[in-house]
Amino acid sequence: TGTEIVQLGGPATGAGTLTADAGEYRPADPAKFHKEPGYSPYAGRRYPERPYFGDEHVHTGWSADAGGSGTTLGPEEATRFARGEEVISTSGQPAKLAQPLDWVAITDHSDGMGVIAEIKSGNAEMMADATLKRWHDMYAASPAEAMKATMELINAQATKTLPPLVMDPKFAKSVWLKNTAIAEKYNEPGRFTAFIGYEWTSNAGGGDILFRIVRRPESSDKADRVLPYTTFQSENPEDLWKWMAEWEQTTGGKLLAIPHNGNLSNGRMFALSTFAGNPMSKEWAAERQRWEPLFEAIQMKGQSESHPSLSVTDEFAVGYELWDRGNLVLAPKQPGLIQHEYLREALKNGLMVEQALGANPFKYGMAGGTDTHNALTAAEEDNFFAKFPTAEPRPDRWDEDAMKFGDRVIKGWEMTGAGYTAVWATGNTREELWDAMMRRETYATSGPRMVVRFFGGYDFSTADISRSPAAVGYAKGVPMGGDLPPAPEGKAPTFLVAALKDSRTGNLDRIQVIKGWLDASGKPHEKIYDVVWGDAERRKLVKGKLAPVG
């Protein structure tokens, strides 16, 4: 058939690796392998066979804002739910996913993890503080008063006015050890992966969101040695990177961080300067890329991929899951900031930075999460359990005030139902999923579990469309997230893309490729290409657009 298999050369053959640069499998010891023509196209296959879907951003009652909003479920219930088990929600209703996730990361806030339970239960030491005692009384009074207390707590965290007792790590240590033990209990390599992780919640001193999800693939024997990093120590992401480097050196483990909610950063997430406002350096850009391979493009607080004022030719960017009124505490945006909040602009700006410095700080892969605050990762259309207990299924949940700062209100229905991350890994283990994330072989969805393949190369042809996209993609090109080598003489890149609908949801309308590039003067541009569409009766219109879906 012209195919080849990789045949073992003896009983002591070495393990192989899937390289991130070329997307091809290389044996650890090539001398112990030899190739012979064979019939089976599946023998010796080492590339990823399927995407593994998971939620990398889940809060439980152990987070202050979630627990303060009434969430009673903890990391154990959240993990069991993600695995496909039935649990009883905070509102007392049985809940279960239609289809289990392959993996999950429970990411309660590192700042004061578990403290909310102490406040609500009336911890004697905390009740000596007037503010904490007042919050305790408000939580016990009524749901409306509890919401006010939670908003006060969030605002105090954003403005650095929390009572000192909240920042005492002694309340967090026992909670953290319980957290890692739960992840170990439910982690089943090959069947379900439970990551150990947390959210580092930088508000940049005033609600300008610079969140990072910090995740580690190792077991609890490494995770237990050091408590999670908090913004009580620093709100500067550069200090977080230093801490991550020290943690890896101390434990021998591995970490990565996933930033999210650029749309709430008021221009700071993808600013063309450091956190302190200094010019970028090549070393700074390389550090950011080293620790942050992925960016969370969509979650509860909207999408941070594109904005209609920036992508003016994108018909799908108009009004799609926007939350652009301000930062976390709804401080309004100033002119010129929004262009540094969305990933599509950052990907183009990264080309400019690389051209100037020789390193690209914004070379991100895509991730998606729910950012749920009721411990339930239910993003399904017919099974939506909201993001806070106050909007779990009930007749009047449409009228929920999800967040309220004075007279500024975010309604529950304004929050996004998204999202999930798909990872093209060679297997469902912490190590394999982490490796795929580091090489950025991932994509984000707003909930549906469609299968998407994307490869770039210089030798794809029309004939390749009829072949397995993975077989020809890995053999002749580079998968999503990888780097194309320089173009051979006289050649331009070609791309191979394939998509399959989620069998439980709607049909796919079209595949688009969005190109971003710099012109000869260094100015960024973007163009949207309709590659293929589902309805054969629809034709491209004169101005290059397809007819509406209808």
Short mmCIF file of C-alpha atoms in Angstrom, two decimals, residues 218 263 382 414 455:
data_model
loop_
_atom_site.label_atom_id
_atom_site.label_comp_id
_atom_site.label_asym_id
_atom_site.label_seq_id
_atom_site.Cartn_x
_atom_site.Cartn_y
_atom_site.Cartn_z
CA GLU A 218 2.96 15.73 39.15
CA ASN A 263 -11.20 41.33 28.25
CA ASP A 382 -30.07 21.23 27.62
CA GLU A 414 -25.08 37.77 30.45
CA PHE A 455 -1.76 21.19 10.03
#
